mmCIF file of C-alpha atoms and ligand atoms in Angstrom:
data_model
loop_
_atom_site.group_PDB
_atom_site.id
_atom_site.type_symbol
_atom_site.label_atom_id
_atom_site.label_comp_id
_atom_site.label_asym_id
_atom_site.label_seq_id
_atom_site.Cartn_x
_atom_site.Cartn_y
_atom_site.Cartn_z
ATOM 1 C CA MET A 1233 50.922 -126.866 -37.296
ATOM 2 C CA GLY A 1234 51.453 -130.608 -37.108
ATOM 3 C CA MET A 1235 49.395 -133.064 -35.137
ATOM 4 C CA ARG A 1236 49.916 -133.043 -31.352
ATOM 5 C CA LEU A 1237 49.958 -136.030 -29.036
ATOM 6 C CA SER A 1238 48.034 -134.068 -26.422
ATOM 7 C CA ARG A 1239 47.314 -130.422 -25.631
ATOM 8 C CA SER A 1240 45.396 -128.068 -23.367
ATOM 9 C CA ILE A 1241 42.028 -126.969 -24.711
ATOM 10 C CA VAL A 1242 41.438 -123.546 -23.229
ATOM 11 C CA GLY A 1243 39.995 -120.396 -24.743
ATOM 12 C CA LYS A 1244 38.246 -117.127 -24.150
ATOM 13 C CA ALA A 1245 36.030 -118.396 -21.319
ATOM 14 C CA GLU A 1246 39.080 -119.453 -19.308
ATOM 15 C CA ALA A 1247 40.916 -116.219 -20.187
ATOM 16 C CA ASP A 1248 37.876 -114.169 -19.085
ATOM 17 C CA ALA A 1249 37.687 -116.074 -15.817
ATOM 18 C CA VAL A 1250 41.385 -115.413 -15.093
ATOM 19 C CA ALA A 1251 40.983 -111.724 -16.066
ATOM 20 C CA ARG A 1252 38.079 -111.462 -13.639
ATOM 21 C CA VAL A 1253 40.230 -112.776 -10.766
ATOM 22 C CA LEU A 1254 43.214 -110.658 -11.766
ATOM 23 C CA ILE A 1255 41.341 -107.416 -12.200
ATOM 24 C CA GLU A 1256 38.321 -107.652 -9.951
ATOM 25 C CA ASP A 1257 39.135 -109.989 -7.110
ATOM 26 C CA GLY A 1258 42.347 -108.412 -5.868
ATOM 27 C CA TYR A 1259 43.447 -111.663 -4.185
ATOM 28 C CA LEU A 1260 45.279 -114.350 -6.130
ATOM 29 C CA GLY A 1261 45.960 -116.833 -3.371
ATOM 30 C CA ILE A 1262 43.598 -119.416 -1.826
ATOM 31 C CA GLY A 1263 40.266 -117.681 -1.405
ATOM 32 C CA ASP A 1264 36.781 -117.461 -2.715
ATOM 33 C CA GLU A 1265 37.461 -118.830 -6.175
ATOM 34 C CA VAL A 1266 39.154 -121.949 -4.734
ATOM 35 C CA HIS A 1267 36.277 -122.396 -2.267
ATOM 36 C CA ARG A 1268 33.764 -122.281 -5.098
ATOM 37 C CA PHE A 1269 35.798 -124.704 -7.197
ATOM 38 C CA GLU A 1270 35.801 -127.138 -4.270
ATOM 39 C CA GLU A 1271 32.050 -126.807 -3.842
ATOM 40 C CA GLU A 1272 31.476 -127.352 -7.547
ATOM 41 C CA LEU A 1273 33.774 -130.379 -7.589
ATOM 42 C CA ALA A 1274 31.865 -131.750 -4.591
ATOM 43 C CA ALA A 1275 28.526 -131.165 -6.322
ATOM 44 C CA TYR A 1276 29.811 -132.769 -9.540
ATOM 45 C CA LEU A 1277 30.997 -135.902 -7.699
ATOM 46 C CA GLY A 1278 28.133 -135.932 -5.219
ATOM 47 C CA VAL A 1279 30.328 -135.778 -2.136
ATOM 48 C CA ASP A 1280 30.517 -133.599 0.961
ATOM 49 C CA PRO A 1281 32.505 -130.389 0.201
ATOM 50 C CA SER A 1282 34.549 -130.884 3.392
ATOM 51 C CA ARG A 1283 36.122 -133.992 1.792
ATOM 52 C CA VAL A 1284 37.406 -132.162 -1.294
ATOM 53 C CA VAL A 1285 40.932 -130.763 -0.920
ATOM 54 C CA THR A 1286 42.284 -128.845 -3.938
ATOM 55 C CA VAL A 1287 46.044 -128.474 -4.354
ATOM 56 C CA ASN A 1288 48.504 -127.169 -6.913
ATOM 57 C CA SER A 1289 49.249 -130.514 -8.631
ATOM 58 C CA GLY A 1290 48.117 -134.119 -8.811
ATOM 59 C CA THR A 1291 51.492 -135.084 -7.366
ATOM 60 C CA ALA A 1292 50.805 -132.861 -4.344
ATOM 61 C CA ALA A 1293 47.402 -134.583 -3.938
ATOM 62 C CA LEU A 1294 49.107 -138.002 -3.894
ATOM 63 C CA HIS A 1295 51.786 -136.780 -1.500
ATOM 64 C CA LEU A 1296 49.211 -135.339 0.947
ATOM 65 C CA ALA A 1297 47.031 -138.465 0.677
ATOM 66 C CA LEU A 1298 50.000 -140.717 1.494
ATOM 67 C CA ASP A 1299 51.237 -138.373 4.240
ATOM 68 C CA ALA A 1300 47.833 -138.560 5.889
ATOM 69 C CA VAL A 1301 47.644 -142.333 5.505
ATOM 70 C CA ALA A 1302 51.144 -142.655 7.011
ATOM 71 C CA ALA A 1303 50.152 -140.389 9.922
ATOM 72 C CA GLN A 1304 47.115 -142.563 10.635
ATOM 73 C CA ALA A 1305 48.956 -145.873 10.282
ATOM 74 C CA ASP A 1306 50.522 -147.755 13.109
ATOM 75 C CA ILE A 1307 54.070 -147.776 11.756
ATOM 76 C CA PRO A 1308 56.484 -148.913 14.495
ATOM 77 C CA PRO A 1309 59.414 -146.522 15.075
ATOM 78 C CA GLY A 1310 62.408 -147.452 12.983
ATOM 79 C CA THR A 1311 60.201 -149.104 10.340
ATOM 80 C CA VAL A 1312 59.422 -147.719 6.907
ATOM 81 C CA GLY A 1313 55.837 -148.258 5.827
ATOM 82 C CA GLU A 1314 55.295 -149.761 2.383
ATOM 83 C CA VAL A 1315 52.886 -148.993 -0.412
ATOM 84 C CA VAL A 1316 52.222 -151.470 -3.189
ATOM 85 C CA VAL A 1317 52.095 -149.594 -6.548
ATOM 86 C CA PRO A 1318 51.755 -150.917 -10.097
ATOM 87 C CA SER A 1319 55.008 -150.159 -11.875
ATOM 88 C CA LEU A 1320 53.248 -148.938 -15.042
ATOM 89 C CA THR A 1321 52.458 -145.398 -13.929
ATOM 90 C CA PHE A 1322 53.749 -141.843 -14.090
ATOM 91 C CA VAL A 1323 56.817 -141.408 -11.860
ATOM 92 C CA ALA A 1324 54.688 -138.985 -9.804
ATOM 93 C CA SER A 1325 52.949 -141.930 -8.122
ATOM 94 C CA PHE A 1326 56.320 -143.310 -6.963
ATOM 95 C CA GLN A 1327 57.897 -139.968 -5.957
ATOM 96 C CA ALA A 1328 54.769 -139.152 -3.924
ATOM 97 C CA VAL A 1329 55.248 -142.341 -1.918
ATOM 98 C CA THR A 1330 58.869 -141.547 -1.042
ATOM 99 C CA ALA A 1331 57.998 -137.886 -0.374
ATOM 100 C CA ALA A 1332 55.627 -139.166 2.344
ATOM 101 C CA GLY A 1333 58.483 -141.165 3.944
ATOM 102 C CA LEU A 1334 57.127 -144.461 2.647
ATOM 103 C CA ARG A 1335 58.678 -147.104 0.395
ATOM 104 C CA PRO A 1336 57.011 -147.907 -2.957
ATOM 105 C CA VAL A 1337 56.903 -151.660 -3.703
ATOM 106 C CA PRO A 1338 56.355 -152.129 -7.434
ATOM 107 C CA CYS A 1339 53.867 -154.733 -8.503
ATOM 108 C CA ASP A 1340 52.781 -156.156 -11.834
ATOM 109 C CA VAL A 1341 49.888 -155.156 -14.039
ATOM 110 C CA LEU A 1342 47.327 -157.160 -16.038
ATOM 111 C CA PRO A 1343 48.546 -157.460 -19.636
ATOM 112 C CA GLU A 1344 45.096 -156.812 -21.082
ATOM 113 C CA THR A 1345 44.404 -153.551 -19.209
ATOM 114 C CA GLY A 1346 47.659 -152.201 -17.710
ATOM 115 C CA THR A 1347 45.928 -151.959 -14.332
ATOM 116 C CA ILE A 1348 47.028 -153.523 -11.000
ATOM 117 C CA ASP A 1349 47.381 -157.286 -10.854
ATOM 118 C CA LEU A 1350 45.883 -158.098 -7.480
ATOM 119 C CA ALA A 1351 47.371 -161.595 -7.423
ATOM 120 C CA ASP A 1352 50.827 -160.058 -7.771
ATOM 121 C CA ALA A 1353 49.949 -157.219 -5.315
ATOM 122 C CA GLU A 1354 49.101 -159.898 -2.743
ATOM 123 C CA ARG A 1355 52.585 -161.382 -3.088
ATOM 124 C CA ARG A 1356 54.085 -157.955 -2.364
ATOM 125 C CA ILE A 1357 52.281 -157.422 0.949
ATOM 126 C CA THR A 1358 54.442 -157.584 4.086
ATOM 127 C CA PRO A 1359 53.730 -156.694 7.755
ATOM 128 C CA ARG A 1360 54.989 -153.194 6.856
ATOM 129 C CA THR A 1361 52.475 -152.546 4.068
ATOM 130 C CA VAL A 1362 50.094 -149.701 4.891
ATOM 131 C CA ALA A 1363 48.390 -149.051 1.550
ATOM 132 C CA ILE A 1364 47.955 -149.960 -2.045
ATOM 133 C CA LEU A 1365 48.000 -147.338 -4.805
ATOM 134 C CA PRO A 1366 45.972 -148.534 -7.787
ATOM 135 C CA VAL A 1367 46.174 -146.413 -10.911
ATOM 136 C CA ASP A 1368 43.187 -145.951 -13.286
ATOM 137 C CA TYR A 1369 45.562 -146.518 -16.212
ATOM 138 C CA ALA A 1370 44.340 -144.876 -19.403
ATOM 139 C CA SER A 1371 41.226 -143.743 -17.450
ATOM 140 C CA ASN A 1372 40.177 -147.393 -16.986
ATOM 141 C CA PRO A 1373 38.610 -148.101 -13.580
ATOM 142 C CA TRP A 1374 38.967 -151.816 -14.323
ATOM 143 C CA ARG A 1375 37.526 -153.869 -11.427
ATOM 144 C CA ILE A 1376 38.157 -151.013 -8.998
ATOM 145 C CA ASP A 1377 35.461 -152.440 -6.701
ATOM 146 C CA GLU A 1378 37.480 -155.659 -6.461
ATOM 147 C CA THR A 1379 40.585 -153.620 -5.668
ATOM 148 C CA TYR A 1380 38.811 -151.893 -2.767
ATOM 149 C CA ALA A 1381 37.443 -155.238 -1.519
ATOM 150 C CA PHE A 1382 40.919 -156.745 -1.717
ATOM 151 C CA ALA A 1383 42.375 -153.852 0.337
ATOM 152 C CA ARG A 1384 39.609 -154.153 2.910
ATOM 153 C CA SER A 1385 40.245 -157.876 3.270
ATOM 154 C CA LYS A 1386 43.948 -157.182 3.917
ATOM 155 C CA GLY A 1387 43.305 -154.195 6.269
ATOM 156 C CA LEU A 1388 45.047 -151.772 3.902
ATOM 157 C CA ARG A 1389 44.275 -148.197 3.003
ATOM 158 C CA VAL A 1390 43.797 -147.278 -0.694
ATOM 159 C CA VAL A 1391 45.161 -144.170 -2.329
ATOM 160 C CA GLU A 1392 43.627 -144.294 -5.822
ATOM 161 C CA ASP A 1393 45.662 -142.496 -8.499
ATOM 162 C CA ALA A 1394 42.762 -141.281 -10.600
ATOM 163 C CA ALA A 1395 44.844 -138.672 -12.429
ATOM 164 C CA HIS A 1396 43.551 -140.054 -15.740
ATOM 165 C CA ALA A 1397 40.011 -140.693 -14.644
ATOM 166 C CA PHE A 1398 38.210 -137.466 -13.845
ATOM 167 C CA GLY A 1399 34.705 -137.749 -15.376
ATOM 168 C CA CYS A 1400 34.725 -141.541 -15.542
ATOM 169 C CA LEU A 1401 32.194 -143.886 -14.021
ATOM 170 C CA HIS A 1402 32.570 -147.447 -12.813
ATOM 171 C CA HIS A 1403 29.309 -149.362 -13.048
ATOM 172 C CA GLY A 1404 27.314 -146.166 -12.874
ATOM 173 C CA ARG A 1405 29.262 -144.516 -10.002
ATOM 174 C CA LYS A 1406 31.575 -141.608 -10.609
ATOM 175 C CA ILE A 1407 35.254 -142.141 -9.857
ATOM 176 C CA GLY A 1408 35.837 -139.946 -6.851
ATOM 177 C CA SER A 1409 32.351 -140.564 -5.397
ATOM 178 C CA PHE A 1410 33.423 -143.667 -3.510
ATOM 179 C CA GLY A 1411 36.575 -145.228 -2.137
ATOM 180 C CA ASP A 1412 39.161 -144.229 0.438
ATOM 181 C CA VAL A 1413 41.372 -141.387 -0.842
ATOM 182 C CA VAL A 1414 41.025 -140.584 -4.550
ATOM 183 C CA CYS A 1415 43.539 -138.255 -6.224
ATOM 184 C CA PHE A 1416 42.959 -136.266 -9.425
ATOM 185 C CA SER A 1417 45.313 -134.175 -11.543
ATOM 186 C CA PHE A 1418 44.245 -131.000 -13.374
ATOM 187 C CA ASP A 1419 47.568 -130.482 -15.172
ATOM 188 C CA GLY A 1420 47.553 -128.985 -18.614
ATOM 189 C CA ILE A 1421 46.667 -132.118 -20.617
ATOM 190 C CA LYS A 1422 44.343 -134.045 -18.270
ATOM 191 C CA ASN A 1423 40.619 -134.470 -18.842
ATOM 192 C CA ILE A 1424 40.144 -131.033 -17.296
ATOM 193 C CA THR A 1425 42.889 -128.574 -16.457
ATOM 194 C CA SER A 1426 43.260 -125.739 -14.028
ATOM 195 C CA GLY A 1427 46.584 -124.712 -15.540
ATOM 196 C CA GLU A 1428 48.316 -126.897 -13.038
ATOM 197 C CA GLY A 1429 46.499 -128.334 -10.131
ATOM 198 C CA GLY A 1430 44.800 -131.315 -8.580
ATOM 199 C CA CYS A 1431 42.612 -132.446 -5.737
ATOM 200 C CA LEU A 1432 42.027 -135.326 -3.400
ATOM 201 C CA ILE A 1433 38.722 -136.670 -2.173
ATOM 202 C CA ALA A 1434 39.059 -138.247 1.303
ATOM 203 C CA PHE A 1435 36.072 -140.253 2.529
ATOM 204 C CA ASP A 1436 37.467 -140.354 6.064
ATOM 205 C CA GLU A 1437 37.002 -137.008 7.840
ATOM 206 C CA ALA A 1438 40.320 -137.114 9.718
ATOM 207 C CA THR A 1439 42.201 -137.834 6.488
ATOM 208 C CA ALA A 1440 40.635 -134.852 4.771
ATOM 209 C CA GLN A 1441 41.478 -132.605 7.734
ATOM 210 C CA LEU A 1442 45.124 -133.779 7.744
ATOM 211 C CA ALA A 1443 45.476 -133.128 4.053
ATOM 212 C CA SER A 1444 43.675 -129.793 4.187
ATOM 213 C CA ASP A 1445 45.973 -128.540 6.932
ATOM 214 C CA ALA A 1446 49.187 -129.978 5.395
ATOM 215 C CA ARG A 1447 48.557 -128.083 2.117
ATOM 216 C CA LEU A 1448 48.869 -124.802 4.069
ATOM 217 C CA LEU A 1449 52.101 -125.481 5.954
ATOM 218 C CA GLY A 1450 50.302 -127.526 8.601
ATOM 219 C CA VAL A 1451 48.506 -124.426 9.970
ATOM 220 C CA GLU A 1452 45.402 -125.901 11.529
ATOM 221 C CA ASN A 1453 42.048 -124.986 9.950
ATOM 222 C CA ASP A 1454 43.728 -122.290 7.833
ATOM 223 C CA ALA A 1455 41.743 -123.127 4.685
ATOM 224 C CA LYS A 1456 38.478 -122.619 6.569
ATOM 225 C CA GLN A 1457 39.655 -119.183 7.736
ATOM 226 C CA ARG A 1458 40.789 -118.152 4.280
ATOM 227 C CA PHE A 1459 37.519 -119.280 2.658
ATOM 228 C CA ALA A 1460 35.794 -116.942 5.114
ATOM 229 C CA GLY A 1461 38.121 -114.145 3.951
ATOM 230 C CA GLN A 1462 40.156 -114.301 7.153
ATOM 231 C CA ARG A 1463 43.526 -115.502 8.314
ATOM 232 C CA SER A 1464 44.755 -117.568 11.247
ATOM 233 C CA TRP A 1465 46.714 -114.848 13.117
ATOM 234 C CA ASP A 1466 47.025 -117.071 16.223
ATOM 235 C CA PRO A 1467 47.697 -120.403 14.562
ATOM 236 C CA ASP A 1468 48.844 -123.674 15.928
ATOM 237 C CA VAL A 1469 50.986 -126.219 14.061
ATOM 238 C CA HIS A 1470 51.574 -129.807 15.052
ATOM 239 C CA ARG A 1471 52.804 -131.427 11.868
ATOM 240 C CA GLN A 1472 54.995 -130.944 8.833
ATOM 241 C CA GLY A 1473 53.147 -129.089 6.064
ATOM 242 C CA TRP A 1474 53.781 -127.791 2.590
ATOM 243 C CA ARG A 1475 52.763 -124.859 0.323
ATOM 244 C CA TYR A 1476 50.538 -126.988 -1.860
ATOM 245 C CA HIS A 1477 47.308 -124.976 -1.951
ATOM 246 C CA MET A 1478 45.536 -124.034 -5.171
ATOM 247 C CA SER A 1479 45.361 -120.362 -6.139
ATOM 248 C CA ASN A 1480 42.342 -118.362 -7.185
ATOM 249 C CA ILE A 1481 43.812 -118.069 -10.713
ATOM 250 C CA LEU A 1482 44.049 -121.855 -11.145
ATOM 251 C CA ALA A 1483 40.598 -122.388 -9.650
ATOM 252 C CA ALA A 1484 39.072 -119.830 -12.070
ATOM 253 C CA ILE A 1485 40.374 -121.917 -15.021
ATOM 254 C CA GLY A 1486 39.278 -125.158 -13.388
ATOM 255 C CA ARG A 1487 35.758 -123.916 -12.790
ATOM 256 C CA VAL A 1488 35.268 -123.153 -16.469
ATOM 257 C CA GLN A 1489 36.806 -126.483 -17.492
ATOM 258 C CA LEU A 1490 34.555 -128.405 -15.134
ATOM 259 C CA LYS A 1491 31.513 -126.882 -16.861
ATOM 260 C CA ARG A 1492 32.871 -127.924 -20.267
ATOM 261 C CA LEU A 1493 33.654 -131.534 -19.367
ATOM 262 C CA ASP A 1494 30.387 -133.419 -19.774
ATOM 263 C CA GLY A 1495 29.035 -131.501 -22.756
ATOM 264 C CA GLU A 1496 32.254 -131.036 -24.682
ATOM 265 C CA PHE A 1497 35.557 -132.663 -23.654
ATOM 266 C CA GLY A 1498 34.098 -135.999 -22.487
ATOM 267 C CA PRO A 1499 32.048 -136.729 -25.623
ATOM 268 C CA ALA A 1500 34.939 -135.536 -27.900
ATOM 269 C CA ARG A 1501 37.476 -137.799 -26.216
ATOM 270 C CA ARG A 1502 35.070 -140.727 -26.222
ATOM 271 C CA ARG A 1503 34.176 -140.280 -29.892
ATOM 272 C CA LEU A 1504 37.859 -140.227 -30.972
ATOM 273 C CA ALA A 1505 38.702 -143.246 -28.816
ATOM 274 C CA ALA A 1506 35.726 -145.165 -30.209
ATOM 275 C CA LEU A 1507 36.933 -144.370 -33.709
ATOM 276 C CA TYR A 1508 40.446 -145.617 -32.884
ATOM 277 C CA ARG A 1509 38.918 -148.804 -31.557
ATOM 278 C CA SER A 1510 36.748 -149.432 -34.550
ATOM 279 C CA LEU A 1511 39.567 -148.721 -37.055
ATOM 280 C CA LEU A 1512 42.283 -150.691 -35.212
ATOM 281 C CA GLU A 1513 40.400 -153.572 -33.638
ATOM 282 C CA SER A 1514 40.591 -155.727 -36.732
ATOM 283 C CA VAL A 1515 44.173 -154.799 -37.687
ATOM 284 C CA GLU A 1516 46.437 -157.789 -37.354
ATOM 285 C CA GLY A 1517 49.307 -157.058 -34.976
ATOM 286 C CA VAL A 1518 47.433 -154.494 -32.932
ATOM 287 C CA ALA A 1519 45.634 -155.169 -29.643
ATOM 288 C CA MET A 1520 43.422 -152.629 -27.892
ATOM 289 C CA LEU A 1521 43.396 -152.520 -24.121
ATOM 290 C CA LYS A 1522 40.362 -154.157 -22.613
ATOM 291 C CA THR A 1523 37.642 -152.084 -20.961
ATOM 292 C CA ASP A 1524 34.415 -152.981 -19.163
ATOM 293 C CA PRO A 1525 31.332 -152.167 -21.288
ATOM 294 C CA GLU A 1526 29.552 -151.112 -18.075
ATOM 295 C CA ASP A 1527 32.114 -148.405 -17.402
ATOM 296 C CA TYR A 1528 31.881 -144.858 -18.784
ATOM 297 C CA ILE A 1529 35.388 -143.936 -19.760
ATOM 298 C CA VAL A 1530 36.632 -140.455 -20.688
ATOM 299 C CA PRO A 1531 40.029 -141.452 -22.015
ATOM 300 C CA HIS A 1532 43.006 -139.206 -21.176
ATOM 301 C CA ILE A 1533 45.465 -141.164 -23.341
ATOM 302 C CA GLN A 1534 45.210 -143.652 -26.207
ATOM 303 C CA PRO A 1535 47.733 -146.450 -25.678
ATOM 304 C CA VAL A 1536 47.573 -149.492 -27.976
ATOM 305 C CA ARG A 1537 49.627 -152.694 -28.024
ATOM 306 C CA ILE A 1538 51.769 -153.532 -31.036
ATOM 307 C CA LEU A 1539 52.374 -157.282 -31.108
ATOM 308 C CA GLY A 1540 55.048 -159.383 -32.745
ATOM 309 C CA GLY A 1541 58.068 -157.255 -31.812
ATOM 310 C CA ARG A 1542 57.137 -154.530 -34.278
ATOM 311 C CA LEU A 1543 56.821 -151.608 -31.875
ATOM 312 C CA ARG A 1544 60.002 -149.819 -32.979
ATOM 313 C CA HIS A 1545 58.999 -150.231 -36.637
ATOM 314 C CA VAL A 1546 55.514 -148.785 -36.040
ATOM 315 C CA LYS A 1547 56.840 -145.844 -34.000
ATOM 316 C CA ASP A 1548 59.407 -145.006 -36.689
ATOM 317 C CA ALA A 1549 56.730 -145.189 -39.430
ATOM 318 C CA LEU A 1550 54.400 -142.853 -37.507
ATOM 319 C CA ALA A 1551 57.283 -140.453 -36.785
ATOM 320 C CA ALA A 1552 58.244 -140.435 -40.460
ATOM 321 C CA ALA A 1553 54.660 -139.460 -41.299
ATOM 322 C CA GLY A 1554 54.832 -136.572 -38.801
ATOM 323 C CA ILE A 1555 52.602 -138.320 -36.254
ATOM 324 C CA PRO A 1556 53.801 -137.922 -32.643
ATOM 325 C CA THR A 1557 53.579 -140.856 -30.270
ATOM 326 C CA GLY A 1558 54.201 -141.269 -26.549
ATOM 327 C CA VAL A 1559 55.133 -143.946 -24.029
ATOM 328 C CA HIS A 1560 52.892 -144.313 -21.018
ATOM 329 C CA TYR A 1561 55.001 -145.305 -19.165
ATOM 330 C CA LYS A 1562 58.546 -146.512 -18.734
ATOM 331 C CA PRO A 1563 57.920 -148.847 -15.765
ATOM 332 C CA ASN A 1564 59.164 -147.327 -12.514
ATOM 333 C CA HIS A 1565 61.004 -150.424 -11.413
ATOM 334 C CA LEU A 1566 63.282 -149.909 -14.470
ATOM 335 C CA LEU A 1567 64.261 -146.446 -13.164
ATOM 336 C CA SER A 1568 67.442 -146.294 -11.064
ATOM 337 C CA ARG A 1569 65.665 -144.741 -8.066
ATOM 338 C CA PHE A 1570 62.953 -147.377 -7.876
ATOM 339 C CA SER A 1571 64.641 -150.519 -9.082
ATOM 340 C CA CYS A 1572 63.659 -153.531 -6.997
ATOM 341 C CA GLY A 1573 64.823 -157.082 -6.512
ATOM 342 C CA HIS A 1574 61.997 -158.752 -8.427
ATOM 343 C CA PRO A 1575 61.179 -158.852 -12.137
ATOM 344 C CA LEU A 1576 57.690 -157.846 -13.235
ATOM 345 C CA PRO A 1577 57.151 -159.991 -16.333
ATOM 346 C CA ALA A 1578 53.719 -158.738 -17.455
ATOM 347 C CA THR A 1579 54.709 -155.069 -17.005
ATOM 348 C CA GLU A 1580 57.976 -155.550 -18.870
ATOM 349 C CA ALA A 1581 56.254 -157.430 -21.736
ATOM 350 C CA LEU A 1582 53.527 -154.784 -22.015
ATOM 351 C CA TYR A 1583 56.143 -152.016 -22.017
ATOM 352 C CA GLY A 1584 57.649 -153.714 -25.104
ATOM 353 C CA GLU A 1585 54.295 -153.355 -26.859
ATOM 354 C CA LEU A 1586 52.806 -150.025 -25.789
ATOM 355 C CA VAL A 1587 52.584 -146.900 -27.908
ATOM 356 C CA SER A 1588 50.297 -143.960 -27.191
ATOM 357 C CA LEU A 1589 48.582 -142.346 -30.177
ATOM 358 C CA PRO A 1590 47.425 -138.705 -30.369
ATOM 359 C CA LEU A 1591 44.336 -137.981 -28.299
ATOM 360 C CA HIS A 1592 42.852 -134.658 -27.261
ATOM 361 C CA PRO A 1593 39.571 -132.835 -27.968
ATOM 362 C CA GLY A 1594 41.318 -130.629 -30.565
ATOM 363 C CA LEU A 1595 41.765 -133.574 -32.965
ATOM 364 C CA VAL A 1596 39.306 -134.237 -35.810
ATOM 365 C CA GLU A 1597 38.173 -137.640 -37.001
ATOM 366 C CA ASP A 1598 40.313 -137.365 -40.137
ATOM 367 C CA ASP A 1599 43.416 -137.091 -37.878
ATOM 368 C CA VAL A 1600 42.456 -140.381 -36.262
ATOM 369 C CA ARG A 1601 41.859 -141.957 -39.691
ATOM 370 C CA LEU A 1602 45.268 -140.822 -40.875
ATOM 371 C CA VAL A 1603 46.980 -142.240 -37.728
ATOM 372 C CA CYS A 1604 45.211 -145.588 -38.127
ATOM 373 C CA LYS A 1605 45.933 -145.808 -41.830
ATOM 374 C CA THR A 1606 49.630 -145.078 -41.314
ATOM 375 C CA LEU A 1607 49.820 -147.586 -38.474
ATOM 376 C CA ALA A 1608 48.016 -150.314 -40.440
ATOM 377 C CA SER A 1609 50.209 -149.859 -43.527
ATOM 378 C CA ALA A 1610 53.377 -149.936 -41.320
ATOM 379 C CA LEU A 1611 52.274 -153.362 -40.109
ATOM 380 C CA CYS A 1612 51.861 -154.556 -43.715
ATOM 381 C CA SER A 1613 55.377 -153.525 -44.728
HETATM 382 C C1 PLP B 1745 49.422 -136.582 -14.329
HETATM 383 C C2 PLP B 1745 49.617 -137.690 -13.386
HETATM 384 C C3 PLP B 1745 49.989 -137.537 -12.059
HETATM 385 C C4 PLP B 1745 50.436 -136.283 -11.456
HETATM 386 O O1 PLP B 1745 49.675 -135.196 -11.674
HETATM 387 P P1 PLP B 1745 50.361 -133.728 -11.833
HETATM 388 O O2 PLP B 1745 49.146 -132.814 -11.787
HETATM 389 O O3 PLP B 1745 51.005 -133.716 -13.181
HETATM 390 O O4 PLP B 1745 51.285 -133.543 -10.711
HETATM 391 C C5 PLP B 1745 50.044 -138.672 -11.262
HETATM 392 N N1 PLP B 1745 49.757 -139.877 -11.744
HETATM 393 C C6 PLP B 1745 49.433 -140.110 -13.002
HETATM 394 C C7 PLP B 1745 49.092 -141.475 -13.476
HETATM 395 C C8 PLP B 1745 49.365 -138.996 -13.909
HETATM 396 O O5 PLP B 1745 49.030 -139.227 -15.178
#
């Protein structure tokens, strides 16, 4: 089989865990397995388990985070709250904002990292702004401390889209161990997968409670009951909720993957990314995205910049050699649904340069060498 851009790395351990739930547990919904996964995520991140809310996708995590933030904000009736979001992100970030009844306001990114440009974000703030939604683009927690300080100085909430950044550290602190509301994705190709799934970490207790209830149709304290093997037979509901909870099947996969991250997936992804960097850094016409040497990055994707207007040529040459590439991402303000009145020059320029190269723990170093050789010779022709 040919080289893949990305893929799930799952095997017998995950299959055994699923079989155990299917055959022995007798309950596939939200129960003991999910409870354990939440406790293990909390232990991994070093946070209180009550602040970890697992759900059935990263998009659901973002939606519930933004829904809770909107509920807690002072949005005058008849006004739509706004969220400043870098345009260079998966459309999930934008759809989650509108799903929560808020308006996404696209902002620019830094050309050297693809992460939020705080100077531009500042220009997008209005009296209606309730939050900013920084994205750890390509798993890069670039100056995330500064982003939190910026939000604090403006009185804004932060919903961090850390879908790429599970297992990463910023200046020695794990992403998800600090912040306001941090959202992870465990979809099939992320740093760890639970099949589909995700979670949010809310450092404010009320935010965590709102999100935990909203994932189970707004039934208050239902997760707590279910983790105790019970149900809320006399429930109360005050707010809109959704069916966003994680299932025991997904949690069983996630628990195995979490154990494999630091010893296996993390080092493999880092080794391949380091090889890409060393082979491409000196190639004329290629620019690598900048990272902070004090950060520990487990890269989910491998975007590089192709300079001099040669992106199309490079992509064609890689395709002709049977090497798949991706685009992360078409900027959201260029999509019909999210088009806005203002241009975002750095985002648009970067979009004209970005190509994502194959990256997943199933690749071998010779694959990376082949990609880099093909790319370098395309730039010479
Ligand atoms: C994957 C991803 C999401 C959404 O996660 P799902 O689990 O696929 O719903 C959100 N934002 C970004 C940047 C992502 O890469």
